[in-house]
């Protein structure tokens, strides 16, 4: 295959591919999980959970929230760039990546929404 | 404990030989595999021992990755700049000398870095809080500088940089993709380079075993420039050895292939050592290996840090002699290797690892990244502009 042809093919795949990936990123929603169903398999992937805040801890640079749903409990790590007031007893929905700290799974929040039904 | 650490260093050096010699096998991939295995390994050995293994592997990798870069023309992302001067010497029958130049640079740089570590610790501690808020602006200025140094076409370099950034943003925002760096970097800097070098069938002449001849004064100037630039770049996110080498070589009006290889060897290793220092001093992980160490170690104490530095020095000496021996073997067998079969085997291996660890979405990312990774090579533009895939998302992360 000559170089010009290869260049054209690569350019087409790259540009269409980048748009395709941008569309997938834009339109695919993170999968909703109940806390009990989250395992090591979800490590590093973005998911969504919902529940009630049972405890808040204010640390330098971040908040640690204990979130409880019908099945279990999980720690939510929220960096302080969130312009949101979170208190105990509030129902929230959290989108973020699953990480592991001290052999325990936790979620690093990318987005936190307060649910109206609280 | 000492015996356990020595075994970890030897095993790390052995693994570093494999990762360093295998084109397209990025050190991050092995670090991720080690992390996966660490759940099991931690039942038997301490986190410090696993970290020492990773350090020995990473240091050895930075010495040996010059071999595929120079002899096979298939570098990883950290060695992209050594290909041209290295290949030029190879075609003159001086491939061994080219490899030894990078190895001398690496070893000298490790010794110098460890000597100035007592100064580097307060320097990094003091400088990082000062520049932390300016990181996106420093990255923007560095990127403009790197694009302006492009000889062929600055406009094309800018387009490649921006498109890489868009690709990086898309990949990092895919919610269900695990390990996004693996297919992204393996495509941009691994398989794409192998495909391009498969299509170029240059004839390699018989190789001579000659030792490099370097002037002390010029070597000291080049190493100092490399050390200063690496110290500044080593703790900045998104800036890797290739970018540091361009910045470090800019004060020299004309730098010969020999001294450029010395510089790239030095920077490649120093950036790795500085990233260990950055982890200890500012708790920031700047590359895959260090990310895994930070995950394995709950807290790095001063004595752990001293063990890490000692492991770095011992590994560097072992890696130097390994490089010397393996470069001799490469020089004698390079004309007999079936390079095409080797490349195809490595491509199949990377694709398999990506499918296993990241699934079909990772495979799609790998395909797109590979196609995009081929573009700069065909346009004659430096591949380091594709580091935009990390630099632009980092800039946006800090600014937005």
mmCIF file of N, CA and C in Angstrom, chain A residues 1 3-4 6-11 13-18 20-26 28-31 40-47 79 81 97 100-103, chain B residues 35 39 42 163-164 166-167 169-180 195-196 199-200 295 298 361 364-365 367-368 370-376 378-379 397 400:
data_model
loop_
_atom_site.group_PDB
_atom_site.id
_atom_site.type_symbol
_atom_site.label_atom_id
_atom_site.label_comp_id
_atom_site.label_asym_id
_atom_site.label_seq_id
_atom_site.Cartn_x
_atom_site.Cartn_y
_atom_site.Cartn_z
ATOM 1 N N UNK A 1 0.853 -1.202 0.000
ATOM 2 C CA UNK A 1 0.000 0.000 0.000
ATOM 3 C C UNK A 1 0.886 1.248 0.000
ATOM 4 N N UNK A 3 2.097 5.199 0.550
ATOM 5 C CA UNK A 3 1.990 6.039 1.755
ATOM 6 C C UNK A 3 0.785 6.970 1.742
ATOM 7 N N UNK A 4 0.502 7.544 0.523
ATOM 8 C CA UNK A 4 -0.617 8.504 0.442
ATOM 9 C C UNK A 4 -1.944 7.830 0.777
ATOM 10 N N UNK A 6 -2.352 5.085 2.564
ATOM 11 C CA UNK A 6 -2.353 4.727 3.987
ATOM 12 C C UNK A 6 -2.678 5.962 4.834
ATOM 13 N N UNK A 7 -2.103 7.102 4.452
ATOM 14 C CA UNK A 7 -2.348 8.351 5.186
ATOM 15 C C UNK A 7 -3.835 8.713 5.139
ATOM 16 N N UNK A 8 -4.438 8.588 3.930
ATOM 17 C CA UNK A 8 -5.866 8.919 3.784
ATOM 18 C C UNK A 8 -6.721 8.007 4.661
ATOM 19 N N UNK A 9 -6.425 6.712 4.613
ATOM 20 C CA UNK A 9 -7.208 5.743 5.410
ATOM 21 C C UNK A 9 -7.076 6.071 6.906
ATOM 22 N N UNK A 10 -5.828 6.323 7.327
ATOM 23 C CA UNK A 10 -5.594 6.605 8.754
ATOM 24 C C UNK A 10 -6.302 7.891 9.188
ATOM 25 N N UNK A 11 -6.253 8.901 8.308
ATOM 26 C CA UNK A 11 -6.912 10.175 8.655
ATOM 27 C C UNK A 11 -8.413 9.992 8.794
ATOM 28 N N UNK A 13 -10.092 7.174 9.452
ATOM 29 C CA UNK A 13 -10.395 6.377 10.662
ATOM 30 C C UNK A 13 -10.226 7.255 11.909
ATOM 31 N N UNK A 14 -9.150 8.067 11.930
ATOM 32 C CA UNK A 14 -8.877 8.890 13.123
ATOM 33 C C UNK A 14 -9.992 9.895 13.356
ATOM 34 N N UNK A 15 -10.334 10.655 12.306
ATOM 35 C CA UNK A 15 -11.316 11.732 12.512
ATOM 36 C C UNK A 15 -12.710 11.159 12.813
ATOM 37 N N UNK A 16 -13.132 10.175 12.006
ATOM 38 C CA UNK A 16 -14.448 9.565 12.289
ATOM 39 C C UNK A 16 -14.425 8.888 13.661
ATOM 40 N N UNK A 17 -13.307 8.244 13.970
ATOM 41 C CA UNK A 17 -13.171 7.542 15.249
ATOM 42 C C UNK A 17 -13.248 8.495 16.433
ATOM 43 N N UNK A 18 -12.574 9.634 16.322
ATOM 44 C CA UNK A 18 -12.609 10.602 17.434
ATOM 45 C C UNK A 18 -14.052 11.090 17.645
ATOM 46 N N UNK A 20 -16.752 9.475 16.846
ATOM 47 C CA UNK A 20 -17.516 8.335 17.378
ATOM 48 C C UNK A 20 -17.295 8.212 18.892
ATOM 49 N N UNK A 21 -16.022 8.321 19.320
ATOM 50 C CA UNK A 21 -15.728 8.203 20.755
ATOM 51 C C UNK A 21 -16.345 9.356 21.542
ATOM 52 N N UNK A 22 -16.300 10.577 20.929
ATOM 53 C CA UNK A 22 -16.923 11.730 21.603
ATOM 54 C C UNK A 22 -18.425 11.496 21.767
ATOM 55 N N UNK A 23 -19.058 10.925 20.715
ATOM 56 C CA UNK A 23 -20.506 10.666 20.792
ATOM 57 C C UNK A 23 -20.803 9.611 21.855
ATOM 58 N N UNK A 24 -19.979 8.556 21.886
ATOM 59 C CA UNK A 24 -20.204 7.508 22.902
ATOM 60 C C UNK A 24 -20.069 8.123 24.297
ATOM 61 N N UNK A 25 -19.024 8.957 24.468
ATOM 62 C CA UNK A 25 -18.805 9.579 25.785
ATOM 63 C C UNK A 25 -19.968 10.492 26.155
ATOM 64 N N UNK A 26 -20.525 11.182 25.161
ATOM 65 C CA UNK A 26 -21.598 12.151 25.421
ATOM 66 C C UNK A 26 -22.920 11.449 25.739
ATOM 67 N N UNK A 28 -23.520 7.958 26.265
ATOM 68 C CA UNK A 28 -23.677 6.765 27.107
ATOM 69 C C UNK A 28 -23.735 7.194 28.576
ATOM 70 N N UNK A 29 -24.723 6.701 29.240
ATOM 71 C CA UNK A 29 -24.916 7.017 30.658
ATOM 72 C C UNK A 29 -24.189 5.977 31.507
ATOM 73 N N UNK A 30 -23.594 6.399 32.615
ATOM 74 C CA UNK A 30 -22.991 5.399 33.500
ATOM 75 C C UNK A 30 -24.064 4.442 34.024
ATOM 76 N N UNK A 31 -23.699 3.179 34.174
ATOM 77 C CA UNK A 31 -24.668 2.163 34.597
ATOM 78 C C UNK A 31 -25.024 2.348 36.080
ATOM 79 N N UNK A 40 -15.013 -5.814 42.610
ATOM 80 C CA UNK A 40 -13.734 -5.436 41.973
ATOM 81 C C UNK A 40 -13.873 -5.246 40.467
ATOM 82 N N UNK A 41 -14.848 -5.931 39.870
ATOM 83 C CA UNK A 41 -15.022 -5.857 38.415
ATOM 84 C C UNK A 41 -15.337 -4.437 37.958
ATOM 85 N N UNK A 42 -15.920 -3.646 38.854
ATOM 86 C CA UNK A 42 -16.276 -2.266 38.478
ATOM 87 C C UNK A 42 -15.128 -1.285 38.743
ATOM 88 N N UNK A 43 -14.011 -1.774 39.289
ATOM 89 C CA UNK A 43 -12.866 -0.894 39.570
ATOM 90 C C UNK A 43 -12.509 -0.079 38.341
ATOM 91 N N UNK A 44 -12.310 1.240 38.535
ATOM 92 C CA UNK A 44 -11.859 2.116 37.457
ATOM 93 C C UNK A 44 -12.940 2.473 36.442
ATOM 94 N N UNK A 45 -14.158 1.916 36.607
ATOM 95 C CA UNK A 45 -15.214 2.292 35.658
ATOM 96 C C UNK A 45 -16.142 3.299 36.325
ATOM 97 N N UNK A 46 -16.827 4.069 35.461
ATOM 98 C CA UNK A 46 -17.726 5.085 35.988
ATOM 99 C C UNK A 46 -19.120 4.473 36.164
ATOM 100 N N UNK A 47 -19.676 4.633 37.342
ATOM 101 C CA UNK A 47 -21.008 4.077 37.595
ATOM 102 C C UNK A 47 -21.856 5.123 38.327
ATOM 103 N N UNK A 79 -14.260 15.767 46.219
ATOM 104 C CA UNK A 79 -13.292 16.855 46.355
ATOM 105 C C UNK A 79 -14.030 18.178 46.526
ATOM 106 N N UNK A 81 -14.193 20.882 45.191
ATOM 107 C CA UNK A 81 -14.613 21.794 44.127
ATOM 108 C C UNK A 81 -16.128 21.693 43.913
ATOM 109 N N UNK A 97 -16.104 7.269 39.616
ATOM 110 C CA UNK A 97 -15.315 6.063 39.334
ATOM 111 C C UNK A 97 -15.093 5.253 40.613
ATOM 112 N N UNK A 100 -10.185 1.776 44.938
ATOM 113 C CA UNK A 100 -9.970 0.941 46.115
ATOM 114 C C UNK A 100 -9.012 1.661 47.051
ATOM 115 N N UNK A 101 -9.357 1.707 48.326
ATOM 116 C CA UNK A 101 -8.461 2.317 49.318
ATOM 117 C C UNK A 101 -8.442 1.403 50.537
ATOM 118 N N UNK A 102 -7.266 0.975 50.938
ATOM 119 C CA UNK A 102 -7.129 0.040 52.058
ATOM 120 C C UNK A 102 -8.007 -1.196 51.881
ATOM 121 N N UNK A 103 -7.999 -1.749 50.691
ATOM 122 C CA UNK A 103 -8.765 -2.949 50.361
ATOM 123 C C UNK A 103 -10.282 -2.775 50.460
ATOM 124 N N UNK B 35 0.151 -4.696 39.549
ATOM 125 C CA UNK B 35 -0.838 -4.265 40.540
ATOM 126 C C UNK B 35 -1.940 -5.322 40.677
ATOM 127 N N UNK B 39 -2.568 -8.219 44.733
ATOM 128 C CA UNK B 39 -3.561 -8.699 45.702
ATOM 129 C C UNK B 39 -3.111 -10.048 46.265
ATOM 130 N N UNK B 42 0.740 -9.748 48.060
ATOM 131 C CA UNK B 42 0.807 -9.109 49.383
ATOM 132 C C UNK B 42 0.572 -10.094 50.527
ATOM 133 N N UNK B 163 -5.850 17.517 17.919
ATOM 134 C CA UNK B 163 -6.636 16.289 17.682
ATOM 135 C C UNK B 163 -6.322 15.227 18.735
ATOM 136 N N UNK B 164 -5.032 15.146 19.132
ATOM 137 C CA UNK B 164 -4.659 14.192 20.195
ATOM 138 C C UNK B 164 -5.401 14.540 21.478
ATOM 139 N N UNK B 166 -8.258 16.076 21.732
ATOM 140 C CA UNK B 166 -9.677 15.719 21.593
ATOM 141 C C UNK B 166 -9.842 14.211 21.800
ATOM 142 N N UNK B 167 -8.903 13.452 21.222
ATOM 143 C CA UNK B 167 -8.953 11.995 21.404
ATOM 144 C C UNK B 167 -8.832 11.640 22.897
ATOM 145 N N UNK B 169 -9.578 13.522 25.505
ATOM 146 C CA UNK B 169 -10.798 13.926 26.231
ATOM 147 C C UNK B 169 -11.895 12.874 26.021
ATOM 148 N N UNK B 170 -12.062 12.448 24.754
ATOM 149 C CA UNK B 170 -13.100 11.452 24.453
ATOM 150 C C UNK B 170 -12.832 10.162 25.230
ATOM 151 N N UNK B 171 -11.579 9.696 25.195
ATOM 152 C CA UNK B 171 -11.253 8.405 25.824
ATOM 153 C C UNK B 171 -11.420 8.471 27.348
ATOM 154 N N UNK B 172 -10.968 9.570 27.959
ATOM 155 C CA UNK B 172 -11.067 9.667 29.427
ATOM 156 C C UNK B 172 -12.510 9.845 29.899
ATOM 157 N N UNK B 173 -13.420 10.207 28.970
ATOM 158 C CA UNK B 173 -14.818 10.391 29.364
ATOM 159 C C UNK B 173 -15.706 9.207 29.003
ATOM 160 N N UNK B 174 -15.082 8.119 28.559
ATOM 161 C CA UNK B 174 -15.898 6.931 28.272
ATOM 162 C C UNK B 174 -16.210 6.253 29.610
ATOM 163 N N UNK B 175 -17.476 6.240 30.020
ATOM 164 C CA UNK B 175 -17.771 5.799 31.388
ATOM 165 C C UNK B 175 -17.439 4.349 31.674
ATOM 166 N N UNK B 176 -17.529 3.483 30.654
ATOM 167 C CA UNK B 176 -17.346 2.070 30.962
ATOM 168 C C UNK B 176 -15.964 1.540 30.581
ATOM 169 N N UNK B 177 -15.059 2.427 30.189
ATOM 170 C CA UNK B 177 -13.731 1.961 29.774
ATOM 171 C C UNK B 177 -12.787 1.912 30.976
ATOM 172 N N UNK B 178 -12.283 0.701 31.260
ATOM 173 C CA UNK B 178 -11.277 0.551 32.321
ATOM 174 C C UNK B 178 -9.911 0.842 31.716
ATOM 175 N N UNK B 179 -8.973 1.289 32.504
ATOM 176 C CA UNK B 179 -7.590 1.517 32.064
ATOM 177 C C UNK B 179 -7.520 2.260 30.731
ATOM 178 N N UNK B 180 -8.078 3.464 30.633
ATOM 179 C CA UNK B 180 -8.104 4.143 29.325
ATOM 180 C C UNK B 180 -6.722 4.377 28.719
ATOM 181 N N UNK B 195 3.704 -0.727 12.967
ATOM 182 C CA UNK B 195 3.170 -0.814 11.595
ATOM 183 C C UNK B 195 4.036 0.008 10.634
ATOM 184 N N UNK B 196 4.408 1.218 11.086
ATOM 185 C CA UNK B 196 5.232 2.076 10.221
ATOM 186 C C UNK B 196 6.592 1.419 9.971
ATOM 187 N N UNK B 199 6.583 -1.309 7.466
ATOM 188 C CA UNK B 199 6.509 -0.905 6.062
ATOM 189 C C UNK B 199 7.854 -0.375 5.534
ATOM 190 N N UNK B 200 8.769 -0.009 6.468
ATOM 191 C CA UNK B 200 10.073 0.490 6.020
ATOM 192 C C UNK B 200 11.089 -0.645 6.100
ATOM 193 N N UNK B 295 -0.364 3.159 45.153
ATOM 194 C CA UNK B 295 -1.537 2.368 45.539
ATOM 195 C C UNK B 295 -1.150 1.237 46.496
ATOM 196 N N UNK B 298 0.719 2.350 51.636
ATOM 197 C CA UNK B 298 -0.230 3.270 52.281
ATOM 198 C C UNK B 298 0.441 4.604 52.559
ATOM 199 N N UNK B 361 -14.671 -2.018 23.834
ATOM 200 C CA UNK B 361 -14.521 -0.556 23.757
ATOM 201 C C UNK B 361 -13.030 -0.176 23.735
ATOM 202 N N UNK B 364 -11.739 -0.721 20.305
ATOM 203 C CA UNK B 364 -12.102 0.395 19.409
ATOM 204 C C UNK B 364 -11.140 1.567 19.606
ATOM 205 N N UNK B 365 -10.842 1.874 20.882
ATOM 206 C CA UNK B 365 -9.899 2.962 21.187
ATOM 207 C C UNK B 365 -8.517 2.636 20.604
ATOM 208 N N UNK B 367 -7.828 0.769 18.006
ATOM 209 C CA UNK B 367 -7.872 0.888 16.539
ATOM 210 C C UNK B 367 -7.740 2.360 16.120
ATOM 211 N N UNK B 368 -8.541 3.206 16.777
ATOM 212 C CA UNK B 368 -8.528 4.634 16.416
ATOM 213 C C UNK B 368 -7.175 5.267 16.765
ATOM 214 N N UNK B 370 -4.308 3.780 16.999
ATOM 215 C CA UNK B 370 -3.276 3.266 16.089
ATOM 216 C C UNK B 370 -3.314 4.034 14.768
ATOM 217 N N UNK B 371 -4.531 4.187 14.221
ATOM 218 C CA UNK B 371 -4.663 4.908 12.947
ATOM 219 C C UNK B 371 -4.133 6.333 13.106
ATOM 220 N N UNK B 372 -4.495 6.971 14.209
ATOM 221 C CA UNK B 372 -4.043 8.350 14.441
ATOM 222 C C UNK B 372 -2.530 8.395 14.676
ATOM 223 N N UNK B 373 -2.007 7.374 15.358
ATOM 224 C CA UNK B 373 -0.568 7.322 15.655
ATOM 225 C C UNK B 373 0.290 7.197 14.407
ATOM 226 N N UNK B 374 -0.289 6.637 13.336
ATOM 227 C CA UNK B 374 0.470 6.467 12.083
ATOM 228 C C UNK B 374 0.601 7.815 11.346
ATOM 229 N N UNK B 375 -0.411 8.702 11.545
ATOM 230 C CA UNK B 375 -0.473 9.959 10.772
ATOM 231 C C UNK B 375 0.800 10.817 10.903
ATOM 232 N N UNK B 376 1.279 11.141 12.119
ATOM 233 C CA UNK B 376 2.478 11.997 12.190
ATOM 234 C C UNK B 376 3.694 11.379 11.508
ATOM 235 N N UNK B 378 3.732 9.468 8.888
ATOM 236 C CA UNK B 378 3.610 9.617 7.437
ATOM 237 C C UNK B 378 3.751 11.074 7.003
ATOM 238 N N UNK B 379 3.383 11.997 7.896
ATOM 239 C CA UNK B 379 3.505 13.429 7.572
ATOM 240 C C UNK B 379 4.910 13.955 7.874
ATOM 241 N N UNK B 397 -8.534 19.961 33.095
ATOM 242 C CA UNK B 397 -8.859 19.537 34.462
ATOM 243 C C UNK B 397 -8.531 20.660 35.448
ATOM 244 N N UNK B 400 -10.934 24.033 34.387
ATOM 245 C CA UNK B 400 -12.405 24.026 34.470
ATOM 246 C C UNK B 400 -12.898 23.665 35.871
#
